[in-house]
mmCIF file of C-alpha atoms in Angstrom:
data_model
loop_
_atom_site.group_PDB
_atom_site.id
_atom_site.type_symbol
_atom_site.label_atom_id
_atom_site.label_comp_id
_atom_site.label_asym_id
_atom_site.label_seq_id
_atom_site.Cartn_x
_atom_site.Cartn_y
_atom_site.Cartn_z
ATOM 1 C CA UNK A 208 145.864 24.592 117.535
ATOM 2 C CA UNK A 209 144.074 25.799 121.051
ATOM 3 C CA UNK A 210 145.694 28.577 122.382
ATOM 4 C CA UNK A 211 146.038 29.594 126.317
ATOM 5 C CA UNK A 212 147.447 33.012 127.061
ATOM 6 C CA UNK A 213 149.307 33.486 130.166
ATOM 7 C CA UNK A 214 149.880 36.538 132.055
ATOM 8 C CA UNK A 215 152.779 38.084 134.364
ATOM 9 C CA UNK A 216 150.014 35.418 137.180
ATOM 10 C CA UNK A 217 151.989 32.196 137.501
ATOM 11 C CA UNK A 218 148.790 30.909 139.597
ATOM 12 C CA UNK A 219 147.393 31.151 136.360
ATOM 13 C CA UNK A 220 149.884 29.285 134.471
ATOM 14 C CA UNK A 221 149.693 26.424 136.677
ATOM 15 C CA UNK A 222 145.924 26.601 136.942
ATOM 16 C CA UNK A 223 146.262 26.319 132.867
ATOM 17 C CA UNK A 224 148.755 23.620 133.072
ATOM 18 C CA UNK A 225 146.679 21.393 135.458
ATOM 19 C CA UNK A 226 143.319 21.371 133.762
ATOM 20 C CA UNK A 227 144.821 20.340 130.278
ATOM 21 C CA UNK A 228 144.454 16.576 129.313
ATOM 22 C CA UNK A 229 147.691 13.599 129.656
ATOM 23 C CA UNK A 230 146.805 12.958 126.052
ATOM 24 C CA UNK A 231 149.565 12.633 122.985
ATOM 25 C CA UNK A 232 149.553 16.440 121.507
ATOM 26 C CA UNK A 233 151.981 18.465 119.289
ATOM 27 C CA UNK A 234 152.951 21.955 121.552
ATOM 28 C CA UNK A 235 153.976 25.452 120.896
ATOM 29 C CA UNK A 236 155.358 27.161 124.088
ATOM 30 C CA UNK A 237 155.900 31.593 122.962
ATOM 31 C CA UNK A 238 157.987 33.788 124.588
ATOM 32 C CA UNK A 239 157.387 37.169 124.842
ATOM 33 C CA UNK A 240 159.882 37.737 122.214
ATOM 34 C CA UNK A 241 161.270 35.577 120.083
ATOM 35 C CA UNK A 242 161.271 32.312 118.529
ATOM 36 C CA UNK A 243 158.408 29.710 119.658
ATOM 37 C CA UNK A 244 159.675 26.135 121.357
ATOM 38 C CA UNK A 245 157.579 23.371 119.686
ATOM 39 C CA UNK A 246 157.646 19.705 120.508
ATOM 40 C CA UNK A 247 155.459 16.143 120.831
ATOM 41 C CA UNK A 248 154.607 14.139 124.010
ATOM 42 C CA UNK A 249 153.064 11.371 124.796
ATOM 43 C CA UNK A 250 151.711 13.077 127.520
ATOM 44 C CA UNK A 251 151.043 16.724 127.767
ATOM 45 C CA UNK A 252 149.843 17.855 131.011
ATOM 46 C CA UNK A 253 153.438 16.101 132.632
ATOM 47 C CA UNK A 254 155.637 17.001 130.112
ATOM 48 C CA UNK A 255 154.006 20.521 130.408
ATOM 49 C CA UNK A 256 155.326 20.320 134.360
ATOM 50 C CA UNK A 257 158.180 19.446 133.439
ATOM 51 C CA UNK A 258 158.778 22.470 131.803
ATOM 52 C CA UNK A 259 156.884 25.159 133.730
ATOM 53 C CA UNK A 260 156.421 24.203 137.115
ATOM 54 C CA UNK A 261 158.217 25.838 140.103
ATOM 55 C CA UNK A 262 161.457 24.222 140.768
ATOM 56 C CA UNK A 263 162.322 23.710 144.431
ATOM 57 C CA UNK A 264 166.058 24.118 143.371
ATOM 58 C CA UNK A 265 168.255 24.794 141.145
ATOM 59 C CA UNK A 266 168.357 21.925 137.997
ATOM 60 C CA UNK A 267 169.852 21.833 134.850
ATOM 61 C CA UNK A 268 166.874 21.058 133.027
ATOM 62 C CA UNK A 269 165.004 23.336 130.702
ATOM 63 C CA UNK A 270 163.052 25.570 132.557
ATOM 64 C CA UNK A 271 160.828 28.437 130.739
ATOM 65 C CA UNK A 272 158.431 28.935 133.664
ATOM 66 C CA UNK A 273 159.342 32.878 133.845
ATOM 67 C CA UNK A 274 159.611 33.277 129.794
ATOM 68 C CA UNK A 275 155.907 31.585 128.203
ATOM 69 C CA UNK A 276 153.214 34.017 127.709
ATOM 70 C CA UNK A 277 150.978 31.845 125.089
ATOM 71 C CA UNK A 278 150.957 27.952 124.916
ATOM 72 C CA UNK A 279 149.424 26.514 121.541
ATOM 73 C CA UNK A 280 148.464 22.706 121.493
ATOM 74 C CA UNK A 281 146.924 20.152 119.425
ATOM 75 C CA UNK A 282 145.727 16.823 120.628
ATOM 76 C CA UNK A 283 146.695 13.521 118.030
ATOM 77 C CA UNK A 284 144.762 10.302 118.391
ATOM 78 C CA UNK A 285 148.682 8.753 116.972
ATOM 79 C CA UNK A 286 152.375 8.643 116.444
ATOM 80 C CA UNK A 287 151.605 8.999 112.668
ATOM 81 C CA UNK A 288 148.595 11.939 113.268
ATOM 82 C CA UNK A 289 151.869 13.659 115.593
ATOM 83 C CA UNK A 290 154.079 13.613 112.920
ATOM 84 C CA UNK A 291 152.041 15.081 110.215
ATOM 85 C CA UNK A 292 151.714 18.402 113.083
ATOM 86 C CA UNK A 293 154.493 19.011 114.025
ATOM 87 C CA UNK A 294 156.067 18.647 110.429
ATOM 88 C CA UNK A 295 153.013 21.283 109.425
ATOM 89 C CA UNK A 296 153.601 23.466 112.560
ATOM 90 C CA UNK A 297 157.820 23.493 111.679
ATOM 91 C CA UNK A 298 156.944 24.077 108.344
ATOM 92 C CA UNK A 299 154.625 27.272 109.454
ATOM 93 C CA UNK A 300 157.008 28.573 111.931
ATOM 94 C CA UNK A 301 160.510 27.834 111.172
ATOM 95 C CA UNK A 302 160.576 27.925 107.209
ATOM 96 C CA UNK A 303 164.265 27.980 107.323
ATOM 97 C CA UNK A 304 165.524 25.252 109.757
ATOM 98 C CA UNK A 305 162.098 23.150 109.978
ATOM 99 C CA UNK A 306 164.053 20.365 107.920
ATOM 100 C CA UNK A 307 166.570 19.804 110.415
ATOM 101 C CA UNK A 308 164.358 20.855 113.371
ATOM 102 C CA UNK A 309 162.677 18.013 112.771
ATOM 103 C CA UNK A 310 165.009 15.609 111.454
ATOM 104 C CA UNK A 311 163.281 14.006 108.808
ATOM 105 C CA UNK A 312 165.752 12.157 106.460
ATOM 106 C CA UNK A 313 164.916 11.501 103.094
ATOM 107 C CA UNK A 314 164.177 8.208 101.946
ATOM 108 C CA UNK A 315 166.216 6.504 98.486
ATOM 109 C CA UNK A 316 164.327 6.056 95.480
ATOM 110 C CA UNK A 317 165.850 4.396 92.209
ATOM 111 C CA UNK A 318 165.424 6.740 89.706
ATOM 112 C CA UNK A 319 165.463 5.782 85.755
ATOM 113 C CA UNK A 320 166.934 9.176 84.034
ATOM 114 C CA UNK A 321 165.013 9.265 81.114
ATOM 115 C CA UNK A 322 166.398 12.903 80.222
ATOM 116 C CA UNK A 323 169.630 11.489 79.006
ATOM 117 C CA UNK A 324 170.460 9.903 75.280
ATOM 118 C CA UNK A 325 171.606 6.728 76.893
ATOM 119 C CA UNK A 326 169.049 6.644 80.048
ATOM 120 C CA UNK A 327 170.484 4.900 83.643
ATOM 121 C CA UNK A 328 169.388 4.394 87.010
ATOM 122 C CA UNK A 329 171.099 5.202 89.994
ATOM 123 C CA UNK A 330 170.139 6.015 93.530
ATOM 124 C CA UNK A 331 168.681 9.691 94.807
ATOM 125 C CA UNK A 332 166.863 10.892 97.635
ATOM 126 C CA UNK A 333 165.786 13.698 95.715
ATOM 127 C CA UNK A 334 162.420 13.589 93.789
ATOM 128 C CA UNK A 335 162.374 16.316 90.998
ATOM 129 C CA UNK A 336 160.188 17.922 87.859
ATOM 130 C CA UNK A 337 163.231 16.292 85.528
ATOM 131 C CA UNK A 338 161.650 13.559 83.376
ATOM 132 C CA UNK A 339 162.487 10.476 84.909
ATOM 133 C CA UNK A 340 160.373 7.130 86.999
ATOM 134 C CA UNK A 341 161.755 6.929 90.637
ATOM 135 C CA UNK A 342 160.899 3.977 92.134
ATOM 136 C CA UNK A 343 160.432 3.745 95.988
ATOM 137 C CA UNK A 344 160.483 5.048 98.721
ATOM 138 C CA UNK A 345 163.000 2.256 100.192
ATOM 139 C CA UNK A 346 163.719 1.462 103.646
ATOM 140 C CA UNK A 347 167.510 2.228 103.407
ATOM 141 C CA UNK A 348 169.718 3.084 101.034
ATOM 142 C CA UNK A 349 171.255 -0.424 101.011
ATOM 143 C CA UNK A 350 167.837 -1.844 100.448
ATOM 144 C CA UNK A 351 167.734 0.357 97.450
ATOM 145 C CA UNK A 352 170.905 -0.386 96.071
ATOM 146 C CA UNK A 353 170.434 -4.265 96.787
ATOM 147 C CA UNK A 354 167.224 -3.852 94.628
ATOM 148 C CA UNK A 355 168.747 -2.192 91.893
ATOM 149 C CA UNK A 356 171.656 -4.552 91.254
ATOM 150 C CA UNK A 357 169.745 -7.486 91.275
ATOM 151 C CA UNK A 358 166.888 -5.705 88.712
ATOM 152 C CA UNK A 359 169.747 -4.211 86.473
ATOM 153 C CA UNK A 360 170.934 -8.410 86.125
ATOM 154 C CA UNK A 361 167.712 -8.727 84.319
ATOM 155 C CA UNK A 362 168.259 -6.602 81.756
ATOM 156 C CA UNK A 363 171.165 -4.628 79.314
ATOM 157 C CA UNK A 364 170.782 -1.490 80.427
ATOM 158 C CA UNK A 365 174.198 0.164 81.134
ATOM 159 C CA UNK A 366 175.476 0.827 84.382
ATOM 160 C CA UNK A 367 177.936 3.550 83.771
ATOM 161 C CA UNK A 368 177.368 6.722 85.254
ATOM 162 C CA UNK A 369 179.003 8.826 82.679
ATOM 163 C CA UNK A 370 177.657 11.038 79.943
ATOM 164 C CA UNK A 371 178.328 8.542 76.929
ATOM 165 C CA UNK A 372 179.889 9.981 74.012
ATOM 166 C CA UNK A 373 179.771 6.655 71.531
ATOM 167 C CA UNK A 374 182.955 5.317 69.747
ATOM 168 C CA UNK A 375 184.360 2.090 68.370
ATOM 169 C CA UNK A 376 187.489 3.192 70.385
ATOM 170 C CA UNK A 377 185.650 3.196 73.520
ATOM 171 C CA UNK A 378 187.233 1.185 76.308
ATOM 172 C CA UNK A 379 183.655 -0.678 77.260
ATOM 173 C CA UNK A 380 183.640 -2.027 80.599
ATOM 174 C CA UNK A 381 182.999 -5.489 82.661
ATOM 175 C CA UNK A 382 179.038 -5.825 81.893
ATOM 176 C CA UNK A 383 179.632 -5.402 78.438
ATOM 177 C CA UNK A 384 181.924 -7.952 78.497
ATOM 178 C CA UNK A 385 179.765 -9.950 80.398
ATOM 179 C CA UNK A 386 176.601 -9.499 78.119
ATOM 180 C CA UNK A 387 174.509 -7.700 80.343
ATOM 181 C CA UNK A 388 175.255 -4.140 78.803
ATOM 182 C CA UNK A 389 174.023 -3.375 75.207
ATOM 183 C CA UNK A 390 177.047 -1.357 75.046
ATOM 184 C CA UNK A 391 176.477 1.805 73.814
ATOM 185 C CA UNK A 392 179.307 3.220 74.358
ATOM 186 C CA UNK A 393 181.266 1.377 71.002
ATOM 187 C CA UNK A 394 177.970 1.768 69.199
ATOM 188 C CA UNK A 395 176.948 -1.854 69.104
ATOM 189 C CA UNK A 396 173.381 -0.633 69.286
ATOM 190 C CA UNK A 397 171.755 2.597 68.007
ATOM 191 C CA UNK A 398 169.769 5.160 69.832
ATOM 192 C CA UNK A 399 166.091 3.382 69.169
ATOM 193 C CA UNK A 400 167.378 -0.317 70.082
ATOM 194 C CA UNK A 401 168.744 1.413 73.071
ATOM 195 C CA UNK A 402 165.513 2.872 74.149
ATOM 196 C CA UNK A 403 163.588 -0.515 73.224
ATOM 197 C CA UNK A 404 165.536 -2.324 76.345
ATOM 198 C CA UNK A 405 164.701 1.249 78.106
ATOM 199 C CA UNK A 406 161.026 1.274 77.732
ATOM 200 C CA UNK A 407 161.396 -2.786 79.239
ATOM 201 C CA UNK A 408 162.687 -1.709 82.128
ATOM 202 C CA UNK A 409 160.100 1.061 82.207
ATOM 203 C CA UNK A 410 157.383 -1.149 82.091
ATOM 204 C CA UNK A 411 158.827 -3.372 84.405
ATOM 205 C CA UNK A 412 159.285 -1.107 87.512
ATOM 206 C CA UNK A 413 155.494 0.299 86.136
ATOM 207 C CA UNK A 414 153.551 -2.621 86.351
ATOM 208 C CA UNK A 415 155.584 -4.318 89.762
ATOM 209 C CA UNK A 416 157.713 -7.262 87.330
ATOM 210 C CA UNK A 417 154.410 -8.091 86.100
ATOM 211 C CA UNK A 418 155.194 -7.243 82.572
ATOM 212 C CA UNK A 419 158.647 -9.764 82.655
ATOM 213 C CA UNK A 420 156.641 -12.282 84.624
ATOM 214 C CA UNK A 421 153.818 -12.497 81.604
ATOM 215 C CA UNK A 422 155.975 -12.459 78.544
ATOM 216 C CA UNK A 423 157.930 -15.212 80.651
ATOM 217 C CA UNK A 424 155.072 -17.114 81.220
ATOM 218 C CA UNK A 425 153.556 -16.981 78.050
ATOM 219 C CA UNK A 426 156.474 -18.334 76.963
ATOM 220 C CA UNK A 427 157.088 -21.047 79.554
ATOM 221 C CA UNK A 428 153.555 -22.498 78.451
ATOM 222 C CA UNK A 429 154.356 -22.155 74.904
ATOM 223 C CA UNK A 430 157.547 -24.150 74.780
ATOM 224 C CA UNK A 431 155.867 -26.665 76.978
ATOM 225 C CA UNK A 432 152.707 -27.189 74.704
ATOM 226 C CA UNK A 433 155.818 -27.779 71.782
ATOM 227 C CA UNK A 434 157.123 -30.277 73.844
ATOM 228 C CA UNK A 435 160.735 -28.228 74.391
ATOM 229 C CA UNK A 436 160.535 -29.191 77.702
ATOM 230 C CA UNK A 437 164.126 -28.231 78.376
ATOM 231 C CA UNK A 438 163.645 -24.317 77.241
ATOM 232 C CA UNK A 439 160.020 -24.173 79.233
ATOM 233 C CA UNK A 440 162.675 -25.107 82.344
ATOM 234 C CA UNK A 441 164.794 -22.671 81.728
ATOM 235 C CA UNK A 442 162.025 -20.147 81.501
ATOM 236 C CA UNK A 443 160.448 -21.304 84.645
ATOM 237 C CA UNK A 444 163.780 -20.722 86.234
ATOM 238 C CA UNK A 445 163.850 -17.654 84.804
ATOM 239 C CA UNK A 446 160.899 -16.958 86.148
ATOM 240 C CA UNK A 447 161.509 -17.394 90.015
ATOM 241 C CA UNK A 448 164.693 -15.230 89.343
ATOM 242 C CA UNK A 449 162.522 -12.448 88.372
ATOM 243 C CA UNK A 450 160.339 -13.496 91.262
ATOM 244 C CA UNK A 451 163.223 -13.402 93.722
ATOM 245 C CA UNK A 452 164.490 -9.850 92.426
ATOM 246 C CA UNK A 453 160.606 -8.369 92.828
ATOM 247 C CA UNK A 454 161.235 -9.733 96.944
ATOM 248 C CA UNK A 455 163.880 -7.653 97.198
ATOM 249 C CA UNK A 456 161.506 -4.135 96.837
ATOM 250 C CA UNK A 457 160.154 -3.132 100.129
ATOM 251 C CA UNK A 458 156.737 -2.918 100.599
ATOM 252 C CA UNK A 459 156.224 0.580 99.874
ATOM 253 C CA UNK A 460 158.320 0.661 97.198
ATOM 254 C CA UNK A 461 156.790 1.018 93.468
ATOM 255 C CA UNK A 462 156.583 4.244 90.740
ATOM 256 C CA UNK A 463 155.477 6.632 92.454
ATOM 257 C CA UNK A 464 153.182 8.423 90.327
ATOM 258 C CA UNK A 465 151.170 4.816 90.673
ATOM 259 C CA UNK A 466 151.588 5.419 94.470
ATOM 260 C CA UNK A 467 147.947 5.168 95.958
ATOM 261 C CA UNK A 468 146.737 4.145 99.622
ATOM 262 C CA UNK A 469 145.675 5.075 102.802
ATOM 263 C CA UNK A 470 146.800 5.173 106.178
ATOM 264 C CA UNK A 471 144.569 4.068 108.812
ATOM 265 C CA UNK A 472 145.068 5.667 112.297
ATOM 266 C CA UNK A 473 143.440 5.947 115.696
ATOM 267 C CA UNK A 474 141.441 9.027 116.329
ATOM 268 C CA UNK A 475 140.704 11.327 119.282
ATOM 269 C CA UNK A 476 137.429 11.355 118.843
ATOM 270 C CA UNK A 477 135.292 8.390 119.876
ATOM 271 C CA UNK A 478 133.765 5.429 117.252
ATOM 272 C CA UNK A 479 136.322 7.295 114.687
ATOM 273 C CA UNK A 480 139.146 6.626 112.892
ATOM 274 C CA UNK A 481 141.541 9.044 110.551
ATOM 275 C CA UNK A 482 142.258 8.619 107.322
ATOM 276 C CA UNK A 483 145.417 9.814 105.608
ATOM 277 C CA UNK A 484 145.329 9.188 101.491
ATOM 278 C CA UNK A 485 148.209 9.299 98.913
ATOM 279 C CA UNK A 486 147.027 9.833 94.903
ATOM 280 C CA UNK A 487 149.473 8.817 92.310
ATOM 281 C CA UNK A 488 152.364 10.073 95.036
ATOM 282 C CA UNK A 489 150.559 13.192 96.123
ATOM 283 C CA UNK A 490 149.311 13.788 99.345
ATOM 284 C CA UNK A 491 145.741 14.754 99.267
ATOM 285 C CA UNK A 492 143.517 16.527 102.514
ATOM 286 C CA UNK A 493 142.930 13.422 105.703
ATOM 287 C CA UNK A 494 139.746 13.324 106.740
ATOM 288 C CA UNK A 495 138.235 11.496 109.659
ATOM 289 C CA UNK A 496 135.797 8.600 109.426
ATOM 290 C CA UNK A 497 133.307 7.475 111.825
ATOM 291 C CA UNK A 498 130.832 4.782 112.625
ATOM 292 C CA UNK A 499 127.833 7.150 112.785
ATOM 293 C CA UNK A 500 124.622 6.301 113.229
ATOM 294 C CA UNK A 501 121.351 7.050 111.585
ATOM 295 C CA UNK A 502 118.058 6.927 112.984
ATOM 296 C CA UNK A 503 119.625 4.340 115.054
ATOM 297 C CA UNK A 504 120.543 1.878 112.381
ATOM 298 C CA UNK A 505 124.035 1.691 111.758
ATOM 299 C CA UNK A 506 125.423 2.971 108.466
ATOM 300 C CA UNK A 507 127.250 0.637 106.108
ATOM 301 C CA UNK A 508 130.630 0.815 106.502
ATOM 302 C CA UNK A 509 131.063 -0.504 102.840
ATOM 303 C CA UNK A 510 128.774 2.317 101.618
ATOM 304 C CA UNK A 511 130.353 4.891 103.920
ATOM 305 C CA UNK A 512 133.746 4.245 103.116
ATOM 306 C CA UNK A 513 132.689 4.433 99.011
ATOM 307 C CA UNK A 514 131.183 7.864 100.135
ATOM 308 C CA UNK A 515 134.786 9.276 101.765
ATOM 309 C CA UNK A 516 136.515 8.243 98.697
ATOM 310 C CA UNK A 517 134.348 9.865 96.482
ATOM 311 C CA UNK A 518 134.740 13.182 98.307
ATOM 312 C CA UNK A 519 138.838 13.161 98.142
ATOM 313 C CA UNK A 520 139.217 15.998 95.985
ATOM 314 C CA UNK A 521 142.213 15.724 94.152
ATOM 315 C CA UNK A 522 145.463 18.320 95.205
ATOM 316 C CA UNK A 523 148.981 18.617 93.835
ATOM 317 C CA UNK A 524 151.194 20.206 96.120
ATOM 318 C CA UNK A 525 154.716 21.292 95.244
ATOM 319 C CA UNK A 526 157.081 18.693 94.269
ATOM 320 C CA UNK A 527 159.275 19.941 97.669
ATOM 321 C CA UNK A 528 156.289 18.871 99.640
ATOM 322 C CA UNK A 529 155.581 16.013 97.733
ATOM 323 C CA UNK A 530 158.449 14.292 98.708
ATOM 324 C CA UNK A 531 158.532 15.849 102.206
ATOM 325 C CA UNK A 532 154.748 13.988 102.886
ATOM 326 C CA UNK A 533 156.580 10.426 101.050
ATOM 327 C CA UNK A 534 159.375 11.001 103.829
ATOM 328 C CA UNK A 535 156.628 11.062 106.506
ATOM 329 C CA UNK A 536 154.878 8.461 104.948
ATOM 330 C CA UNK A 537 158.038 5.877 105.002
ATOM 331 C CA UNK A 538 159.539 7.217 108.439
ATOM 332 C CA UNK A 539 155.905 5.618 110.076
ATOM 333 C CA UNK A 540 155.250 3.013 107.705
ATOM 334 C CA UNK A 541 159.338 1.737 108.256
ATOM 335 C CA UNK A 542 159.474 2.090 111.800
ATOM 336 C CA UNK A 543 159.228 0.402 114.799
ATOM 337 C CA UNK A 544 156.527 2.111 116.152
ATOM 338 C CA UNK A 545 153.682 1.874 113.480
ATOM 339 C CA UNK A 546 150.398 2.461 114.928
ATOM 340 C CA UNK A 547 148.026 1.882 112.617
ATOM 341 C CA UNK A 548 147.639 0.214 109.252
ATOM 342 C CA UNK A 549 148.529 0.912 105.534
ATOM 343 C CA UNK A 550 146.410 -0.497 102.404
ATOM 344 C CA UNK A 551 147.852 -0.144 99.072
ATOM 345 C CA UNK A 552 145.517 -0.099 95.958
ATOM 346 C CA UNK A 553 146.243 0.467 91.826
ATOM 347 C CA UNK A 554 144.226 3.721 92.092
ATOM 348 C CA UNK A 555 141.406 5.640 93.383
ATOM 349 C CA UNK A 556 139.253 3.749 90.706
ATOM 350 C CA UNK A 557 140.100 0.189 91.822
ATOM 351 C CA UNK A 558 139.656 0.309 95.725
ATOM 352 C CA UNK A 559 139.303 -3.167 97.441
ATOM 353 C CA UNK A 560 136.565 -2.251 100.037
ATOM 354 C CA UNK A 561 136.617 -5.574 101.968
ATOM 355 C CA UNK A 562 139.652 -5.245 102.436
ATOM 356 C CA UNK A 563 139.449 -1.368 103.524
ATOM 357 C CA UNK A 564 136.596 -2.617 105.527
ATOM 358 C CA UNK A 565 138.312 -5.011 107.527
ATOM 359 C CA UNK A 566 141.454 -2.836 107.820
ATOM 360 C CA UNK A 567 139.072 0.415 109.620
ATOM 361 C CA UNK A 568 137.675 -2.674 111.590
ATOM 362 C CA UNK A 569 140.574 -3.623 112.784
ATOM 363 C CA UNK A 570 142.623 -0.363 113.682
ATOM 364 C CA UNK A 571 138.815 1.330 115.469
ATOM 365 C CA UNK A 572 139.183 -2.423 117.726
ATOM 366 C CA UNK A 573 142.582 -1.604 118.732
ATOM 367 C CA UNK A 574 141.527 2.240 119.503
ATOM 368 C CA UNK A 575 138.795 0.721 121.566
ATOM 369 C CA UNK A 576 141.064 -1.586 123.590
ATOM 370 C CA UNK A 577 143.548 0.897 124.162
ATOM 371 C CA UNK A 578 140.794 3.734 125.426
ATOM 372 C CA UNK A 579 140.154 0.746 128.279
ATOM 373 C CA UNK A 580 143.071 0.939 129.468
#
């Protein structure tokens, strides 16, 4: 953050205010005593006068012309670089209240409790240490639920949110009835057969329905080789239905601890762009990329862009932040005002430069077009 200290010299002030830039920043405006005001603009030389200048009369609106003695500021190159300040500068300076100060709402995830004897899913916004797979982040809760209840029609896992305690006496309920519950709540199946449809649905939300879709498939073309030309149909139908359920996922949703990308933003600086990477769910340090040149031959941005991703050094940060930096991650990636682009990969070991190259291509073009303007 650049800092400008103002005196009791309101000449000063407005001398300060006038010579900083109309650029998007993340502010701090301190008092002499007392809490700091922070905020985001678009533009921060006018939204600076908005707040400090010399009113001719009286108004309504905020004034703190008479109360600043320090203003703190950091210029973003986008929506998505503004975001990730001001959430670090709340964080910093309001410990307490910088949740709600900034209103960041935690997105749904469908969670697979694998702590309990009988494991379930349900929906949480909540992302814990407690063994379990949580699946997301979703767009909405709706979206989440939506996914789940179609996914759960695929298998026999139980629906029940209760803490099973097994009997023949017990009552059951409508999926069991309906065969799409193993039911083990009367004890029609043991502990390990249990955890055999468990560790399905494991592997299905692991691998992104890729595990269903190949067993299905393999079987499809084996039934069809035997001439059972009926049962390969019914597979194949099967097989869009999975298909259809895997639509229903939003696009950033998948396990997170197989949660890797980037996010590709403008930067400040000229001929650069930032780069914001995710590892296996964890946020790790941006950094910025440019199209430097050497010797004045241009570098390879193929080679370059292997040489970035080699230097990511890998950082876990508390789980609390974890899901905080996910919450950022979906508020951008969800919204309507997505600057930017997002390119998801299996992990740091599998990256598909072309398609990283083209993406960098394409968000440094739009910086340039929008620096014309």
């Amino acid at each position: 953050m650049t800092a400008i200290e103002i005196g009791d010299d309101l000449a000063q002030l407005d001398a300060a205010i006038e010579a900083l830039p109309n650029n998007p920043a993340v502010f701090l405006l301190w008092p002499k005593e007392g809490e700091p005001y922070l905020s985001k603009t678009n533009l921060l030389r006018r939204r600076l006068l908005r707040l400090l200048k010399e009113r001719e009369r009286p108004s309504r609106l905020l004034n703190l012309r008479h109360t600043v003695r320090r203003i703190e500021y950091c210029l973003t190159g986008s929506a998505f670089e503004s975001a990730i300040v001001i959430y670090e500068q709340a964080r910093r300076h309001f410990p307490g209240t910088y949740f709600d100060l900034i209103k960041l709402r935690m997105p749904s995830y469908v969670k697979i409790v694998l702590s309990n004897q009988f494991p379930r899913s349900h929906i949480t916004t909540h992302v814990t240490r407690s063994t379990g797979l949580y699946f997301g982040p979703f767009r909405s809760r709706v979206s989440a639920e939506r996914f789940e209840g179609q996914f759960l029609d695929l298998f026999q896992l139980r629906r029940c949110q209760e803490d099973l305690a097994p009997s023949p006496q017990h009552p059951g309920c409508i999926y069991g009835e309906m065969a799409m519950c193993l039911r083990p709540c009367q004890q029609v199946v043991g502990t390990a057969e249990y955890g055999h449809e468990v560790a399905r649905v494991v592997d299905f939300l692991r691998t992104d329905g890729q595990s269903l879709l190949g067993a299905i498939s393999h079987s499809r073309d084996r039934l069809s080789e035997e001439m059972q030309f009926e049962e390969a149909a019914r597979q194949h139908k099967r097989y869009e239905k999975v298909q259809e359920v895997l639509k229903q996922a939003d696009e950033l949703a998948r396990d997170i601890d197989r949660l890797n990308g980037v996010a590709i933003t403008r930067s400040l600086a000229a001929d650069a762009v930032e780069m914001w990477f995710v590892r296996e769910g964890w946020w790790q340090e941006p950094q910025r990329f440019s199209f430097e040149v050497r010797d004045g031959t241009p570098v390879s941005l193929d080679r370059k862009l292997r040489e970035t991703f080699a230097a990511v050094a890998e950082r876990k940060l508390t789980v609390r932040e974890r899901q905080e930096y996910l919450a950022l991650l979906a508020r951008w990636f969800y919204s309507s005002w997505r600057d930017g682009e997002w390119l998801a990969f299996e992990s740091f070991g599998d990256i598909p430069y072309r398609k990283l190259v083209n993406a960098v291509s394409r968000v440094a073009g739009d910086s340039g077009r929008g620096s014309k303007k």
